Short mmCIF file of C-alpha atoms in Angstrom, two decimals:
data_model
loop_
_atom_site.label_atom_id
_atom_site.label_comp_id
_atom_site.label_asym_id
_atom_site.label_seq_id
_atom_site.Cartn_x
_atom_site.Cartn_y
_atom_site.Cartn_z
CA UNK A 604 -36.25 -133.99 237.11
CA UNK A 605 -35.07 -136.83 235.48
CA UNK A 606 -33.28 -138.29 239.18
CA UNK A 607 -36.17 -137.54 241.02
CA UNK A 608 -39.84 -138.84 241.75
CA UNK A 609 -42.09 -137.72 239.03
CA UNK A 610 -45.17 -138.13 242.16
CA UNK A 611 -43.32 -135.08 243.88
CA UNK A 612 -45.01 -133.12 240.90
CA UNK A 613 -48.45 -134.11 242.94
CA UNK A 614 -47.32 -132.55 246.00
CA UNK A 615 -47.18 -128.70 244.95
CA UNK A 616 -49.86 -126.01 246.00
CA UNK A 617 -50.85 -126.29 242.38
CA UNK A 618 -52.79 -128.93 240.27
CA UNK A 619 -50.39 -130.69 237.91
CA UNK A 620 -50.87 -128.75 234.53
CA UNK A 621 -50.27 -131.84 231.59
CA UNK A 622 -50.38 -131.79 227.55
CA UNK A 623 -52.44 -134.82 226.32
CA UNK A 624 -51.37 -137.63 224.33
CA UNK A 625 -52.24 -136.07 221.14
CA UNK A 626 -51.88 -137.79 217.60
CA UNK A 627 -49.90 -135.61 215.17
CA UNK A 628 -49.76 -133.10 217.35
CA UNK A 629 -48.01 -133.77 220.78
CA UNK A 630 -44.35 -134.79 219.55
CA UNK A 631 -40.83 -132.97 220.51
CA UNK A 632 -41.51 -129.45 219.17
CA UNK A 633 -44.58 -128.94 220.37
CA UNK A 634 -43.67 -130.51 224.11
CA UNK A 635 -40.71 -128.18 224.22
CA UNK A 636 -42.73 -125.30 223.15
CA UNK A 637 -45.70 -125.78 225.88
CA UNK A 638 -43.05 -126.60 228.59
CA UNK A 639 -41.46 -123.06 228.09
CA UNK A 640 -45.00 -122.04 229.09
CA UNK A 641 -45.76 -123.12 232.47
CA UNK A 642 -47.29 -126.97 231.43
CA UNK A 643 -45.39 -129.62 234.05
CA UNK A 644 -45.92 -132.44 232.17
CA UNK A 645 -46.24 -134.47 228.72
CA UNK A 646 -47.03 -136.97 227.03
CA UNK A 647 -46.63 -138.43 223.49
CA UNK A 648 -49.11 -138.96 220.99
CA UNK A 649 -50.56 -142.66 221.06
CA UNK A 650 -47.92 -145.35 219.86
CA UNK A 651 -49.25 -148.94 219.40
CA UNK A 652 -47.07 -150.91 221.44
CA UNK A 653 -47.10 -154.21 219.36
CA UNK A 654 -45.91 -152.16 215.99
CA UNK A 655 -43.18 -150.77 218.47
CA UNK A 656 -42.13 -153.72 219.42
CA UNK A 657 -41.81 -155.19 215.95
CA UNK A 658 -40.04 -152.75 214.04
CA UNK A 659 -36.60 -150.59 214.68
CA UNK A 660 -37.87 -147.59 211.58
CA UNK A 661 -41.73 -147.54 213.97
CA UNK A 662 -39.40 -147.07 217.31
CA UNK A 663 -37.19 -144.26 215.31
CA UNK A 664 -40.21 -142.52 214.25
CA UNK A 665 -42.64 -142.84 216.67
CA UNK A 666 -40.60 -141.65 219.58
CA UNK A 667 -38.12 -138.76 219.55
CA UNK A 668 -37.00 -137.11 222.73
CA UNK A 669 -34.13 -135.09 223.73
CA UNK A 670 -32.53 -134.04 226.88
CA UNK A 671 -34.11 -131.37 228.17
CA UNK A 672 -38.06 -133.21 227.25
CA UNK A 673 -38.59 -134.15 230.76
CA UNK A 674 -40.78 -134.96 232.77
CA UNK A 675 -42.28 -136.82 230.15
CA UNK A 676 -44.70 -140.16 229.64
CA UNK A 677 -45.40 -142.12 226.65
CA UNK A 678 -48.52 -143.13 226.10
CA UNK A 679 -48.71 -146.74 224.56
CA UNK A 680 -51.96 -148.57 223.34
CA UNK A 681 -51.79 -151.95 223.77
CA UNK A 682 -54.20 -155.32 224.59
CA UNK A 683 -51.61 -157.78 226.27
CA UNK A 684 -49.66 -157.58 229.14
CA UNK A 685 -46.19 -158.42 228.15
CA UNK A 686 -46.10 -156.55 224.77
CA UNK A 687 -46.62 -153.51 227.39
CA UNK A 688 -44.28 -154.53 229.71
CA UNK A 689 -41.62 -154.85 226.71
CA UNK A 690 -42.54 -151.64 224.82
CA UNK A 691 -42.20 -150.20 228.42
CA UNK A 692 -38.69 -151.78 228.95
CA UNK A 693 -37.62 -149.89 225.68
CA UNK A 694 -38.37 -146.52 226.61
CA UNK A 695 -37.92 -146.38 230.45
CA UNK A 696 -34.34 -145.39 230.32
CA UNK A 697 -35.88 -141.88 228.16
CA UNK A 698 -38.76 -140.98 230.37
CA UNK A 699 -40.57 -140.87 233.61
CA UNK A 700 -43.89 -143.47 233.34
CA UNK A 701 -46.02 -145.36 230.67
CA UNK A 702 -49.67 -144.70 230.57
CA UNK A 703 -51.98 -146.78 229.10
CA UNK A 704 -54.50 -145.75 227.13
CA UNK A 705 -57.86 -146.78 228.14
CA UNK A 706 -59.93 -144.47 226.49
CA UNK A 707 -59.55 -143.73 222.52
CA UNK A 708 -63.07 -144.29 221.48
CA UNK A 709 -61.98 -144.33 217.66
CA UNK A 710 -63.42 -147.53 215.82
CA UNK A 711 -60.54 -148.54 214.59
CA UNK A 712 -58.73 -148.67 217.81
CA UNK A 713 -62.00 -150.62 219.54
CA UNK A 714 -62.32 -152.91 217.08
CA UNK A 715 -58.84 -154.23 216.70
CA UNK A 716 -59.20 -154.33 220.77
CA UNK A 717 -57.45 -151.33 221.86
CA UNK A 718 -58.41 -147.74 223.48
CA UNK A 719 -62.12 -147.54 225.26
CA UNK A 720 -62.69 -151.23 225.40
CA UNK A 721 -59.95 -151.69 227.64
CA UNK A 722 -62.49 -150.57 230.63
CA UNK A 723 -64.85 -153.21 230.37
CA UNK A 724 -61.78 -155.40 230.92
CA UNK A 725 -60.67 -154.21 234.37
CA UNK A 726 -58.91 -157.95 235.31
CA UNK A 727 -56.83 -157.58 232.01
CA UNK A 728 -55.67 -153.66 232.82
CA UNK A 729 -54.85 -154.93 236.42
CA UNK A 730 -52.68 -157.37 234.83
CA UNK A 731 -51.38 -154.94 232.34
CA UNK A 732 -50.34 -152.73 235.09
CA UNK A 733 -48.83 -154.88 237.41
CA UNK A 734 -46.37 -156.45 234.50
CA UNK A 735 -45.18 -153.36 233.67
CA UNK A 736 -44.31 -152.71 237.47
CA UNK A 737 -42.59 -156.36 237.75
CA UNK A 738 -40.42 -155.36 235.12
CA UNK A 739 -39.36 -152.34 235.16
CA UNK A 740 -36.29 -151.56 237.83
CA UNK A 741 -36.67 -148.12 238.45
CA UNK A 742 -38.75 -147.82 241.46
CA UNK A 743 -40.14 -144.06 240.60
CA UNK A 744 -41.28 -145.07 237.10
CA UNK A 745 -44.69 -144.30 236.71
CA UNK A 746 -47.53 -146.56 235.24
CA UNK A 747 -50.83 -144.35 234.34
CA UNK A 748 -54.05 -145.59 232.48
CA UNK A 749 -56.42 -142.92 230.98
CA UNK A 750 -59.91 -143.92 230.97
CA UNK A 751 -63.23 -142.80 230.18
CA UNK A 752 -66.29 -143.96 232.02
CA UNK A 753 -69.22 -145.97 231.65
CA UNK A 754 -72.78 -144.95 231.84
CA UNK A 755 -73.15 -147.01 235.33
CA UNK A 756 -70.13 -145.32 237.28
CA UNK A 757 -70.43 -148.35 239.95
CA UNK A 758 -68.39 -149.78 236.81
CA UNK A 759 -65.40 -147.21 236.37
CA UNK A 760 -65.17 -146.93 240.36
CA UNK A 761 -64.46 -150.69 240.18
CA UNK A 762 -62.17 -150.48 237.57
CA UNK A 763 -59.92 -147.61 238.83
CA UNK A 764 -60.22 -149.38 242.88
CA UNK A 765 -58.72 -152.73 240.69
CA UNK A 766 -56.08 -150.27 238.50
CA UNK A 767 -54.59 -148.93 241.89
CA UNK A 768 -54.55 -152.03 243.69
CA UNK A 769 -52.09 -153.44 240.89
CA UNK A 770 -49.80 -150.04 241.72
CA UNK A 771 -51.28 -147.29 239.56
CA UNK A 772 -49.80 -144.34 239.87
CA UNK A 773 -52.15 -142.21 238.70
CA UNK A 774 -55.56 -142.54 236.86
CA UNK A 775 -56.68 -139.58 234.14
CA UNK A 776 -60.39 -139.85 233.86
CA UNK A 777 -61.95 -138.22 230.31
CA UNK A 778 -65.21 -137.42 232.15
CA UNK A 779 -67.23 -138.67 228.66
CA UNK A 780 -68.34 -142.04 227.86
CA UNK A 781 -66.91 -143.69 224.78
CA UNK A 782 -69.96 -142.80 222.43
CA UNK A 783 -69.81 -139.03 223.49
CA UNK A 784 -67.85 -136.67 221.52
CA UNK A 785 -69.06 -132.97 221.87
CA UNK A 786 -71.37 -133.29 225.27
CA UNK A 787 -70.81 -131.56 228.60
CA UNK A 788 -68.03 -133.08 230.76
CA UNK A 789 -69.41 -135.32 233.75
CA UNK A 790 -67.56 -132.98 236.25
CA UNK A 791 -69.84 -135.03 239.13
CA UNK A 792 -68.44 -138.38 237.83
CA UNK A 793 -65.00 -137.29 238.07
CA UNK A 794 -65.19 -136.05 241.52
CA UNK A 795 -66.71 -139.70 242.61
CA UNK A 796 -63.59 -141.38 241.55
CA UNK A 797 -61.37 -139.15 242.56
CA UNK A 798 -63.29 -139.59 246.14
CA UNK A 799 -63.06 -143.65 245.36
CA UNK A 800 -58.86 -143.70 245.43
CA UNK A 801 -55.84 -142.47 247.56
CA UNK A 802 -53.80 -141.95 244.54
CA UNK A 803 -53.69 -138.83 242.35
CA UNK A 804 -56.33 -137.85 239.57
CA UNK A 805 -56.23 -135.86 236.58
CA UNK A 806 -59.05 -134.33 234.64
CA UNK A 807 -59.47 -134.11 230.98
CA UNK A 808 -61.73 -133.01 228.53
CA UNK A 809 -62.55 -129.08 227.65
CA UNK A 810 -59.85 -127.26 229.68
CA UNK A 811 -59.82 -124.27 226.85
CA UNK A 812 -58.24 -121.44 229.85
CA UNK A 813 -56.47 -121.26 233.20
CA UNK A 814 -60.64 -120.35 234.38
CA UNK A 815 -61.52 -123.94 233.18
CA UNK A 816 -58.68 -125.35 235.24
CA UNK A 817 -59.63 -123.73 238.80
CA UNK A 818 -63.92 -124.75 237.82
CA UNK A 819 -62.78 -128.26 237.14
CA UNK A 820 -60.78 -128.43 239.86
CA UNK A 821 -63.17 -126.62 242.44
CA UNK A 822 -65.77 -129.02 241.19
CA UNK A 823 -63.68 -132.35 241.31
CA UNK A 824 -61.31 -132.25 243.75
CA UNK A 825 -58.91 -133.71 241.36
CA UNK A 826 -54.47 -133.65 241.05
CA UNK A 827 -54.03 -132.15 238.01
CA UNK A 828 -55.62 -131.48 234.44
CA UNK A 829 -54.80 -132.70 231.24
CA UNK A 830 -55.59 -130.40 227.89
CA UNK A 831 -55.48 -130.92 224.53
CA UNK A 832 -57.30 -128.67 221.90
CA UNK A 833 -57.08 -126.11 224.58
CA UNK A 834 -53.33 -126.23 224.38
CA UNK A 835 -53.02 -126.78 220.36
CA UNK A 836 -55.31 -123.75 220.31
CA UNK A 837 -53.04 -122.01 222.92
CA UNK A 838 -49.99 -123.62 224.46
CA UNK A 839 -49.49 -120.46 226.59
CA UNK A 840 -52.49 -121.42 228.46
CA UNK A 841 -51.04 -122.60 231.84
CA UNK A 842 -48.79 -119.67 232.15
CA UNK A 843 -52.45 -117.68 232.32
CA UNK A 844 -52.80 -116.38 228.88
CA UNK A 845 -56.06 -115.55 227.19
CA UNK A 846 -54.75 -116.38 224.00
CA UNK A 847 -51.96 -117.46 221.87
CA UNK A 848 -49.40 -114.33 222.70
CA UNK A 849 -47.49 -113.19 219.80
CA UNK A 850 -43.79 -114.53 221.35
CA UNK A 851 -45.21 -117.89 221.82
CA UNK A 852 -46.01 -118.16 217.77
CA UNK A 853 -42.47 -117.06 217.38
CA UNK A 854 -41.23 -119.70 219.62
CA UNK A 855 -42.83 -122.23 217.85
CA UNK A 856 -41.44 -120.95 214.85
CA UNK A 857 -37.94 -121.11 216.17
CA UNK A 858 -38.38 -124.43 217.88
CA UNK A 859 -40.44 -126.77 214.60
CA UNK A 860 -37.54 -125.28 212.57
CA UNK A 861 -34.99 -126.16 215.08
CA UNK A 862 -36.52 -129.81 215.43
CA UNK A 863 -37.57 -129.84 211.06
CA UNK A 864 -41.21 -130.50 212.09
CA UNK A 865 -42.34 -131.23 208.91
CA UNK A 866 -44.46 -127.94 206.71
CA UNK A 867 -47.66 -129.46 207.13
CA UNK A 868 -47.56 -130.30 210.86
CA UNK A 869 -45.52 -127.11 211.04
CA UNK A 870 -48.32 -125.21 209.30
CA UNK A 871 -51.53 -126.64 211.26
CA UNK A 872 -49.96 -125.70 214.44
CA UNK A 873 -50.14 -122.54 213.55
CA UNK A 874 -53.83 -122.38 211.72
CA UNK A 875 -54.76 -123.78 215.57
CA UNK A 876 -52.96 -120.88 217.08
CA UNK A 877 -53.33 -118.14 214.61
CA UNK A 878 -56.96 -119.10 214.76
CA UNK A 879 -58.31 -116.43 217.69
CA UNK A 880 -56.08 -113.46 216.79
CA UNK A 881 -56.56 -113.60 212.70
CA UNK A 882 -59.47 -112.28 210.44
CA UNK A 883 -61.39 -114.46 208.30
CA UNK A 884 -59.34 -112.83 205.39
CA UNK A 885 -55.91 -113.41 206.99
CA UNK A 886 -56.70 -116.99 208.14
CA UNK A 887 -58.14 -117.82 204.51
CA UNK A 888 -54.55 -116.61 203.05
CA UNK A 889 -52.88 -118.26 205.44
CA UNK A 890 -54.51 -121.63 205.63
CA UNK A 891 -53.67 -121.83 202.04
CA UNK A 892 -49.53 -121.24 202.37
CA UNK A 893 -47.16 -124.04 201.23
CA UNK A 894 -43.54 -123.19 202.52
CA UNK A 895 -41.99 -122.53 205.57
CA UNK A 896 -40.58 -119.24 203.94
CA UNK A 897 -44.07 -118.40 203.15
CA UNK A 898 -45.51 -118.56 206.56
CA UNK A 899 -42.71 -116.79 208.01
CA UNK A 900 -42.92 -113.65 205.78
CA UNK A 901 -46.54 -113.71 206.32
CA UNK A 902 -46.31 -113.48 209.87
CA UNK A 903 -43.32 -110.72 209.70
CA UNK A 904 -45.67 -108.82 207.68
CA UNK A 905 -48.37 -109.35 209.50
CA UNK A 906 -47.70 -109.02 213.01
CA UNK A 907 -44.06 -107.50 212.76
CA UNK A 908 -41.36 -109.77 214.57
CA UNK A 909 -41.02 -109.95 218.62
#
């Protein structure tokens, strides 16, 4: 995949099926893991481009990737244009596009300028965008933001119509505004930008089963969807399971080992996928394990090996 165009993914019968930046969560092992189960694309967890930039030991830990962890964006946040461009520079040679990210609504990230506040700054994102394209020499390297949108949608439209003139590739659109957390996704908002551009759109936000994917997709029109709790929950989703199947938790056994995730983000992977398919009493004993060995033997003796 690596030699090709990563837009071909957006020409298949299917809507592009992608794992969301995630922080903690969406590094190596868990990318390789959800690949094996029908997901087309990933991304990294959140990596402030500036702090890249600066230090060798935030490059080493922040981004790991192998051969076979393709095709694959990294998702930098970042407030200037050429810190972007550079960060971008860096990792090009390892991946397939950058994406932006437009839409963390933490207060942290807002506050020191980053995330959600970058879409009331459409002229700076344009300019964001079109460095990264002047500088990078591959000509199928994508450049992505992921936004979420404002209360007057006149306002997003504008912003996304400015994105893709500056050679977007693609746009994700969180259909929440910045101060909502737990409301209903604004399925009608998505579908107006997706009928505002002529590039591809993704969907995120509550895409918990393969039923969620066709609704959002009937209702929006949109390229692809982007999950994230839905996949930590279940990364067998895309490849139309229910729930977390009993070969996928052995997989991710075998693969964090393989990788030496570390116990505890080992561990909460598996409180996210043990979650469904464990009583309270099981998931109460296991929440509370503190090895590797330990988990193991409690799933062996609980479930029986695959």
């Amino acid at each position: 995949m690596d030699s090709g165009n990563i837009m071909d993914l957006f020409n298949r019968e299917r809507p592009v099926r992608v794992c969301a930046p995630m922080v903690r969560y969406s590094k190596l092992a868990f990318r390789c893991l959800v690949r094996k189960y029908d997901c087309d694309l990933c991304f990294t967890p959140m990596i402030i481009a500036a702090d890249f930039m600066r230090s060798a030991k935030a490059r080493d830990s922040e981004f790991t990737t192998n051969k076979t962890d393709r095709p694959l964006i990294v998702q930098f946040a970042a407030k200037d244009a050429q810190t972007l461009a550079d960060a971008a520079c860096v990792v090009s040679p390892f991946s397939d596009g950058v994406d932006l990210n437009c839409g963390c609504p933490q207060r942290w990230a807002v506050s020191e300028g980053y995330g959600a506040c970058l879409i009331n700054k459409p002229e700076l994102v344009k300019d964001m965008v079109r460095h990264v394209r002047n500088q990078i020499d591959k000509p199928n390297y994508a450049v992505s933001i992921k936004i979420r949108i404002h209360k007057d949608l006149r306002r997003t439209v504008d912003l996304c119509q400015k994105a893709a003139a500056a050679g977007v590739s693609w746009i994700t659109v969180h259909g929440r505004t910045a101060d909502e957390r737990h409301q209903p996704v604004h399925y009608d908002a998505i579908k107006t930008i997706k009928d505002s551009l002529s590039i591809p759109v993704i969907a995120n936000g509550d895409i918990k089963s393969m039923q969620d994917v066709e609704a959002t997709c009937a209702l929006t029109g949109v390229d692809g969807v982007m999950a994230a709790r839905g996949l930590l929950a279940n990364p067998a989703m895309f490849a139309g399971y229910e729930e977390t199947p009993l070969q996928c938790v052995w997989d991710w056994v075998d693969t964090a080992v393989e990788h030496g995730t570390p116990f505890s983000c080992f561990h909460h992977h598996l409180i996210y996928m043990l979650e469904r398919i464990t009583s309270q009493p099981e998931r109460r004993l296991f929440n509370n394990l503190s090895s590797t060995s330990a988990v193991i033997d409690f799933l062996h003796n609980t479930y029986g090996s695959t």
